[in-house]
Tab-separated table of C-alpha atoms in Angstrom:
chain	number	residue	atom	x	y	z
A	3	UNK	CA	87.268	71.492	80.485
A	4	UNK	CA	84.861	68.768	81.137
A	5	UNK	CA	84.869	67.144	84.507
A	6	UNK	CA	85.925	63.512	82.948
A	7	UNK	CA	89.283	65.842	82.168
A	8	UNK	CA	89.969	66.808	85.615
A	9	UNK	CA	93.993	65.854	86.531
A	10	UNK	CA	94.030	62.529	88.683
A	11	UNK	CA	96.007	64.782	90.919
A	12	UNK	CA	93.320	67.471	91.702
A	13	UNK	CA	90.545	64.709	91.445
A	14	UNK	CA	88.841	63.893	95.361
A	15	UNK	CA	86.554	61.510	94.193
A	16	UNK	CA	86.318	59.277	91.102
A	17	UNK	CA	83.037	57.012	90.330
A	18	UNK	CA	83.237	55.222	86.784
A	19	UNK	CA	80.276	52.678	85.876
A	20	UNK	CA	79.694	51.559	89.550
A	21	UNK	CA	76.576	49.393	89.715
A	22	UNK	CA	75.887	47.880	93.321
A	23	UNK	CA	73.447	44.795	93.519
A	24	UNK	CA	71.725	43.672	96.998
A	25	UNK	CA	70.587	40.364	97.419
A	26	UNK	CA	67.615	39.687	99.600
A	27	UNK	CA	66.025	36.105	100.541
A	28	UNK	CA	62.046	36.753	100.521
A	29	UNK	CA	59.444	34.181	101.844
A	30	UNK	CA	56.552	33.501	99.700
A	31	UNK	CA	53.919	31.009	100.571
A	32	UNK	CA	53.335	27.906	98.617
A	33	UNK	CA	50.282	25.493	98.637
A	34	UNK	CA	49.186	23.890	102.096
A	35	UNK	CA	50.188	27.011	103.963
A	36	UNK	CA	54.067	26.423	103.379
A	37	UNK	CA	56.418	28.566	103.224
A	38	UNK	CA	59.388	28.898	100.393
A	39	UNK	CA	62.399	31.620	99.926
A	40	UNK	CA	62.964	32.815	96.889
A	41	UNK	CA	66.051	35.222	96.013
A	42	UNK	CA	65.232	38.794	95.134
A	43	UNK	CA	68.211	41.330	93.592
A	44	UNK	CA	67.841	44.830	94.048
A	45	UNK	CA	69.942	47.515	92.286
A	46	UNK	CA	71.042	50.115	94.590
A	47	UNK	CA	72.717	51.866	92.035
A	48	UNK	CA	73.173	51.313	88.271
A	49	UNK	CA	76.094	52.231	86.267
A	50	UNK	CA	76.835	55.766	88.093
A	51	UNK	CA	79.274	58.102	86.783
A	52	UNK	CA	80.639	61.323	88.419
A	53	UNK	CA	84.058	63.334	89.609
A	54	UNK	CA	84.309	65.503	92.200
A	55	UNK	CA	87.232	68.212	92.273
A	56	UNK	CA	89.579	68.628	95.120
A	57	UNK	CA	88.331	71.625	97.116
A	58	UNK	CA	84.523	71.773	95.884
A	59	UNK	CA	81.331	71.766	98.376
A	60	UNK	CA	78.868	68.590	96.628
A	61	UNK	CA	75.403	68.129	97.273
A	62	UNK	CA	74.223	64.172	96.759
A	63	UNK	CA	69.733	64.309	96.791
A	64	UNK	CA	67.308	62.013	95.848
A	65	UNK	CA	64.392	60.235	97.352
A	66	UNK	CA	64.477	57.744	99.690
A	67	UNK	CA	65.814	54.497	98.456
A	68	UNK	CA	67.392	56.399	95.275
A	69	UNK	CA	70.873	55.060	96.439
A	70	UNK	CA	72.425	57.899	98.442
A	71	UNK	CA	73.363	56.022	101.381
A	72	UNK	CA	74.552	53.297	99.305
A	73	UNK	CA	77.521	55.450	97.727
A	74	UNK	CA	78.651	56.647	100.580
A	75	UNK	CA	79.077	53.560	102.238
A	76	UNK	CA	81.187	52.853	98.800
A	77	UNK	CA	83.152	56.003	98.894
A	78	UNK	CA	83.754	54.895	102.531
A	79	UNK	CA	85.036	50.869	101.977
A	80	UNK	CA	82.089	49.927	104.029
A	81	UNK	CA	80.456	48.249	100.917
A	82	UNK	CA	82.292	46.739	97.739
A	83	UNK	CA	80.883	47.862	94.487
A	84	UNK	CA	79.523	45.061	92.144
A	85	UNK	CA	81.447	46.414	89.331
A	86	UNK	CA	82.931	49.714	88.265
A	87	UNK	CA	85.375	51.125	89.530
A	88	UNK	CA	86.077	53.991	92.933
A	89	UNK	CA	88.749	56.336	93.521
A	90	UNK	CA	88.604	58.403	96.874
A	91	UNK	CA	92.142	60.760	96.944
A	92	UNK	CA	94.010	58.394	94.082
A	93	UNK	CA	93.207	55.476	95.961
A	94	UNK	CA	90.710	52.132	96.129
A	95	UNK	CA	88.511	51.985	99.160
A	96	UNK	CA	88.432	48.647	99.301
A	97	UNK	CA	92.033	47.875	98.872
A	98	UNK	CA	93.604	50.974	100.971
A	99	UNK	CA	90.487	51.699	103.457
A	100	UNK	CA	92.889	52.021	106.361
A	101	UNK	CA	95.654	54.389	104.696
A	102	UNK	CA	92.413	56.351	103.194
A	103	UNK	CA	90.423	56.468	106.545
A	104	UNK	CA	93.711	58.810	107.516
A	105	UNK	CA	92.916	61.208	104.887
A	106	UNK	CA	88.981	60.739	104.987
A	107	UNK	CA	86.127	61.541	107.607
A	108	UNK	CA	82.785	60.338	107.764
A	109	UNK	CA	79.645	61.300	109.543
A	110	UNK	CA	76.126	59.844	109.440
A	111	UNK	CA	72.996	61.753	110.835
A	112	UNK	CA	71.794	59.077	112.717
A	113	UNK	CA	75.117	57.108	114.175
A	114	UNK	CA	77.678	58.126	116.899
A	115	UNK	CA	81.238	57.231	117.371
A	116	UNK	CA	80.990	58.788	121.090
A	117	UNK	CA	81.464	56.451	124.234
A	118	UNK	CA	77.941	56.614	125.253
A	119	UNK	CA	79.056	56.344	129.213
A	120	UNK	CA	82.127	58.392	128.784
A	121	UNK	CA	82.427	62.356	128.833
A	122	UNK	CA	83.390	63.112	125.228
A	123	UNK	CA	87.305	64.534	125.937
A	124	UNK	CA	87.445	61.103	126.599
A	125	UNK	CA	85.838	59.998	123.131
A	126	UNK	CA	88.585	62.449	121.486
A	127	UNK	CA	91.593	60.830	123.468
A	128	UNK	CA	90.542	57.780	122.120
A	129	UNK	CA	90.421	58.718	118.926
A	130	UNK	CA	93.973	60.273	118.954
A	131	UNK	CA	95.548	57.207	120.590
A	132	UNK	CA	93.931	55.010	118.094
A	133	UNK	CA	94.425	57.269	115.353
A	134	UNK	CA	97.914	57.641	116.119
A	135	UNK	CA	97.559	61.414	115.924
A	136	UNK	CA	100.302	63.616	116.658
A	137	UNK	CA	100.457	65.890	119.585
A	138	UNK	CA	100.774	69.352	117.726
A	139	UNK	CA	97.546	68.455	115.114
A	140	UNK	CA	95.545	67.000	117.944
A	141	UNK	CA	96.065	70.521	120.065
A	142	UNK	CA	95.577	72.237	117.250
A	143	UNK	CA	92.861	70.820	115.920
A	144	UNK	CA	90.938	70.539	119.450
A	145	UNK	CA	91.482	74.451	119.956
A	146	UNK	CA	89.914	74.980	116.771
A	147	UNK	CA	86.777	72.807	116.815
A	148	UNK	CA	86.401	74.626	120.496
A	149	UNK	CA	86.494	77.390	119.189
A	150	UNK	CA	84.452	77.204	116.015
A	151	UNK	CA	81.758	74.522	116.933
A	152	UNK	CA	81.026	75.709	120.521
A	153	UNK	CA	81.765	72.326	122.602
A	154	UNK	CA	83.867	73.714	125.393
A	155	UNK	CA	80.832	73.133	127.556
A	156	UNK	CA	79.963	69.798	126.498
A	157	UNK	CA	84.001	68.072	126.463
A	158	UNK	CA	82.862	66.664	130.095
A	159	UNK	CA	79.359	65.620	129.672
A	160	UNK	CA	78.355	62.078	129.174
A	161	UNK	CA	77.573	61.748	125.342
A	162	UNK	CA	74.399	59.665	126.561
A	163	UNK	CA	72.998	62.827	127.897
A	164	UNK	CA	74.055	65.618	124.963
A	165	UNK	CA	71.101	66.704	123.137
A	166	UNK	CA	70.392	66.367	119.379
A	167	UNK	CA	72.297	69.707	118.243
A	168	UNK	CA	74.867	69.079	121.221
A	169	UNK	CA	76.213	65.559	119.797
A	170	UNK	CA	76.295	66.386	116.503
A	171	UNK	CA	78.614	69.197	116.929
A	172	UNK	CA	80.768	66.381	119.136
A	173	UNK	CA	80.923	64.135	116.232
A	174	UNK	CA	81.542	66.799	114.013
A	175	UNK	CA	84.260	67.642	115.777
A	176	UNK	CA	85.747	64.275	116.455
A	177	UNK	CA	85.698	63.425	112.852
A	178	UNK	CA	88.095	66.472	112.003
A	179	UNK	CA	90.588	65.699	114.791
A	180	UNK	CA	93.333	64.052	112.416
A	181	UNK	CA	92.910	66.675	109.979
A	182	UNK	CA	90.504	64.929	107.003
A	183	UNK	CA	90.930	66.095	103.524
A	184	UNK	CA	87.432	64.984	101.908
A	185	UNK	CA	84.710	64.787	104.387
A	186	UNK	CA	80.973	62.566	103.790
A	187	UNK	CA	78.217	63.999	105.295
A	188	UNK	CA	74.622	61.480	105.259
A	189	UNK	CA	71.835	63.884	106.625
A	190	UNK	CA	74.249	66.100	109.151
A	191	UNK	CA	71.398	68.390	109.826
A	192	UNK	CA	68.746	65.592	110.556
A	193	UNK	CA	66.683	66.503	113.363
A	194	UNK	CA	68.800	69.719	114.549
A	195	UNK	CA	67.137	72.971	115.616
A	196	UNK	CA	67.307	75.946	113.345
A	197	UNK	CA	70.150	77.554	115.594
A	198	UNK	CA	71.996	73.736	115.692
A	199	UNK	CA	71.646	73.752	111.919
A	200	UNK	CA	73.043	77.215	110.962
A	201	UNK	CA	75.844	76.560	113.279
A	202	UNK	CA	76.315	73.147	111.254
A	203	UNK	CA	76.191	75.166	108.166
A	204	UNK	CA	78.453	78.256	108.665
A	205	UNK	CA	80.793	75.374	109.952
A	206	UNK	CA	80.889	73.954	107.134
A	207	UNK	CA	80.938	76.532	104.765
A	208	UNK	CA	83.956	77.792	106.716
A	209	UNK	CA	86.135	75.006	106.087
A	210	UNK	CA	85.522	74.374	102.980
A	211	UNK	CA	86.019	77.970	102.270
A	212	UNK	CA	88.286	78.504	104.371
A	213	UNK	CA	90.700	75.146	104.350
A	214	UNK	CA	90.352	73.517	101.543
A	215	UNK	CA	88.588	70.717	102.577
A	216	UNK	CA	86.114	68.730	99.762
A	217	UNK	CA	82.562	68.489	101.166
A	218	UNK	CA	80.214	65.497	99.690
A	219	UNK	CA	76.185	66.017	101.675
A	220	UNK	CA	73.420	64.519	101.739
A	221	UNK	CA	70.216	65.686	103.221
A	222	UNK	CA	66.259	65.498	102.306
A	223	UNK	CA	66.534	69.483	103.198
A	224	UNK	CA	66.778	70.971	99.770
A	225	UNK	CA	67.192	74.501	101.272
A	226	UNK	CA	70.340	73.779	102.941
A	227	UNK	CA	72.347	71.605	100.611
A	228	UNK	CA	71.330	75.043	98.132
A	229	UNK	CA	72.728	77.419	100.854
A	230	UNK	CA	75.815	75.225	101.209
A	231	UNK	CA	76.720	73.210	97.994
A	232	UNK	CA	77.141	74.967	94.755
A	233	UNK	CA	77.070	71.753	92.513
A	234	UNK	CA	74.530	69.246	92.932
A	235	UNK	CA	74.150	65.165	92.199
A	236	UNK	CA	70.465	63.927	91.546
A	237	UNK	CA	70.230	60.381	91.895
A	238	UNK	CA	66.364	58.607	90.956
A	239	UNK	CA	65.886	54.746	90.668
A	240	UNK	CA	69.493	53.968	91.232
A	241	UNK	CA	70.825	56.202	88.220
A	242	UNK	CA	72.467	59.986	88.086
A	243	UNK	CA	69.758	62.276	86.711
A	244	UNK	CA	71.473	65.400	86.893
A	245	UNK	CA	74.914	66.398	87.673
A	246	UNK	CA	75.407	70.747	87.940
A	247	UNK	CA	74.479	73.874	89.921
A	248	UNK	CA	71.142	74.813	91.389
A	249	UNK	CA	70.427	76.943	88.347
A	250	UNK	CA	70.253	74.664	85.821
A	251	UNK	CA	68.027	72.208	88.313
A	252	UNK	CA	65.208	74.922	88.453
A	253	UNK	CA	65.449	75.212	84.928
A	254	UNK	CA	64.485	71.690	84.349
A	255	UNK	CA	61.029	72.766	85.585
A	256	UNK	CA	60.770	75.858	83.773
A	257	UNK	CA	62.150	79.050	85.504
A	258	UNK	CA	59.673	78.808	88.361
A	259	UNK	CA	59.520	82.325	90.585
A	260	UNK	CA	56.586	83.721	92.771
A	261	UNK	CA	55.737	87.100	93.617
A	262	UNK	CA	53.761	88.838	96.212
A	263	UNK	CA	51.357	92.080	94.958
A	264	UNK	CA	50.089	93.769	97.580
A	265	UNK	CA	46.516	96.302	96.993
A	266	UNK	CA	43.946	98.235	97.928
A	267	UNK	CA	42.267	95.269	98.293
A	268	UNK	CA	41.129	94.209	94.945
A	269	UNK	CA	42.688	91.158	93.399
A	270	UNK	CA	44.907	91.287	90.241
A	271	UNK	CA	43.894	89.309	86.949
A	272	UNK	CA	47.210	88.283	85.696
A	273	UNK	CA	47.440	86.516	82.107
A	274	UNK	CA	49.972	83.279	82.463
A	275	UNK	CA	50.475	83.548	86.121
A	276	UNK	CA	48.374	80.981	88.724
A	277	UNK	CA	46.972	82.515	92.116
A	278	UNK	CA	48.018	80.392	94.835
A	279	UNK	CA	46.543	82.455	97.814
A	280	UNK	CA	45.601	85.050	99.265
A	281	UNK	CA	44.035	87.316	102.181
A	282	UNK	CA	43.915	90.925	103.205
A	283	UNK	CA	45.167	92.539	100.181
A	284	UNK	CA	48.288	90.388	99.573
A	285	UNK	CA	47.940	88.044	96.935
A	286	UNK	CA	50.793	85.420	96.010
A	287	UNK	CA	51.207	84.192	92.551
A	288	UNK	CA	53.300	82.036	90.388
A	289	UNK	CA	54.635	82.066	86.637
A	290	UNK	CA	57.232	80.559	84.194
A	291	UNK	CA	59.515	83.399	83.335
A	292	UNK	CA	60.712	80.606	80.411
A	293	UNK	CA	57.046	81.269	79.541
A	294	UNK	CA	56.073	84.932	80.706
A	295	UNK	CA	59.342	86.875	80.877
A	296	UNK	CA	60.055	89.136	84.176
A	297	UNK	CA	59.680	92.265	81.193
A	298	UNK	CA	56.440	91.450	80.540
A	299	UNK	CA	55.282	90.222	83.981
A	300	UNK	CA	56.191	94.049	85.259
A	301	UNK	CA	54.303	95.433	81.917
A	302	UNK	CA	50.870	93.877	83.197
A	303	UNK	CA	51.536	94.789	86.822
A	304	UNK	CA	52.160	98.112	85.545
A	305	UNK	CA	48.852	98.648	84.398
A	306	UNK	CA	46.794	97.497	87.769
A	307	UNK	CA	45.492	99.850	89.338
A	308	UNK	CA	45.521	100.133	93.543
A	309	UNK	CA	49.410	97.775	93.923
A	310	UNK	CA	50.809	98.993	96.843
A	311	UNK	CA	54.038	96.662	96.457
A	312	UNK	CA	55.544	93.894	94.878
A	313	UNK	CA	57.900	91.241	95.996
A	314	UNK	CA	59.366	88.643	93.307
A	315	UNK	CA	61.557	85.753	94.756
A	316	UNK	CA	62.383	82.386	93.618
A	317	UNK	CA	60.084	79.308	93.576
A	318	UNK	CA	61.592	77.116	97.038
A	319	UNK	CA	64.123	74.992	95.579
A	320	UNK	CA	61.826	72.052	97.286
A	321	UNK	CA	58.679	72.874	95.319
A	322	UNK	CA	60.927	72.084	92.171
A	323	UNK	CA	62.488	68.510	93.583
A	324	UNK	CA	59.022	67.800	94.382
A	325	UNK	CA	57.696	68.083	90.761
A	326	UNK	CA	61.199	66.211	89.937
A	327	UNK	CA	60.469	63.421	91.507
A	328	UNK	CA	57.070	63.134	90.881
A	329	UNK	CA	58.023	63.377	87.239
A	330	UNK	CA	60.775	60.685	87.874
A	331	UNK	CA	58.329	58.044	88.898
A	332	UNK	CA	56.253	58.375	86.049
């Protein structure tokens, strides 16, 4: 089954021919020093395409300015789409934004909804008076986001004085309080230490895993929307480039994989593979198993003389964006 046959009733999130133009008024000067403005269009995104299951974990990459931010804004109601059409849980964001906004939570890396001069149990009473939550989910949902994100020792400190890691796992929190069923993350792991961001991640994992709940992420960290997502969306230039798993994205590179040898000292002449370093008798390569299959890569190793050990591993999953971009520019 193709994912353009996926039941409207297990679909999350529907995007069909959605184009979004910005309009910008430039300045450009004229004879005699003056000044005119001239109109400039931009194309944020142009004619994108994609469905997202109920209950899958999405990664959303591309370079800056490929239109990441854009969509989510559109997924959210905050922007209207210039044509196409949206579906976010069987229903228009920009008709129904308030009756979605009950079933949808959104987080941005660099924005807070905290009270910056308020201790943030006060930022989550808000939130439940506003959002009209009930009693029970509110408890329950407070215990568990205690529990799970850490934050008992932050619910009475000013949000103004929370570090990095600290207020992210406050507006994490607050944005599951009324019990979201799809969930858009824009760069959730910007800036966080590596302990702040493996919290973030297990957290995430968990509930998707664990709940249900339909994750869409962005983040210019290719190695965590890998550990987390297991389909990805490529945007370049404002169009979908690649819609699958991490597999099948290395793959458009050639199946990239480096290996460590280990000798004596002496360093290995490898047909097909390229050195890319090394120092006291470790020496790091890197081949094309589409090219130089992992059979015949042990058959030469077999024959040096003075290997002491071997380590083969995947080429970083950022090494190959990097060479898809580059390509993508061209």
């Amino acid at each position: 089954m193709s994912r353009a046959d996926i039941a409207p009733e297990h679909t999350a999130v529907m995007v069909d021919s959605v184009s979004k133009i910005f309009t910008q008024w430039q300045k450009k000067e004229g004879g005699g020093n003056i000044f005119r403005q001239h109109k400039k269009t931009i194309a944020a995104l142009e004619d994108i395409t994609f469905q997202i299951e109920k209950g899958e974990f999405v990664a959303y990459a591309g370079p800056n300015g490929a239109g990441k931010s854009t969509t989510m804004k559109l997924l959210a109601g905050m922007l209207r789409p210039t044509q196409g059409r949206i579906s976010v849980l069987g229903m228009s964001p920009e008709k129904d934004r308030i009756p979605l906004m009950k079933r949808l939570g959104v987080l941005f890396g660099n924005r807070t909804e905290l009270w910056w001069d308020h201790p943030v149990i006060q930022s989550f009473e808000w939130k439940k008076v506003v959002w009209d939550i009930p009693d029970g989910v509110y408890r329950r949902n407070l215990e568990r986001m205690r529990e799970l994100l850490e934050i008992d020792g932050i619910l009475n400190t000013f949000a103004r004085e929370l570090s990095l890691g600290q207020r992210m796992r406050a507006d994490l929190a607050m944005m599951l309080l009324h019990s979201p069923e799809l969930i858009l993350l824009d760069e959730p792991t910007l800036g966080l230490d590596v302990v702040a961001k493996r919290q973030m991640i297990e957290f995430l994992k968990k509930i998707n895993r664990e709940d249900g709940v339909t994750i869409l992420v962005t983040s210019h960290d290719m190695d965590d929307l890998e550990e987390m997502a297991r389909r990805i969306l490529m945007i370049s230039k404002g169009r979908l480039a690649y819609d699958g798993d991490f597999d099948g994205l290395r793959l458009l590179t050639g199946n990239m994989t480096h290996f460590t040898v280990t000798t004596d000292g002496g360093q290995p002449e490898l047909a097909g593979c390229r050195l890319l370093g090394g120092q006291h008798g470790a020496f790091e390569y890197e081949a094309d198993l589409s090219r130089t299959s992992i059979r015949l890569l042990l058959e030469m190793l077999s024959h040096v003389d003075g290997i002491r050990d071997v380590e083969i591993r995947r080429a970083p999953i950022e090494q190959i964006i990097a060479q898809l971009y580059q390509a993508w520019k061209s």
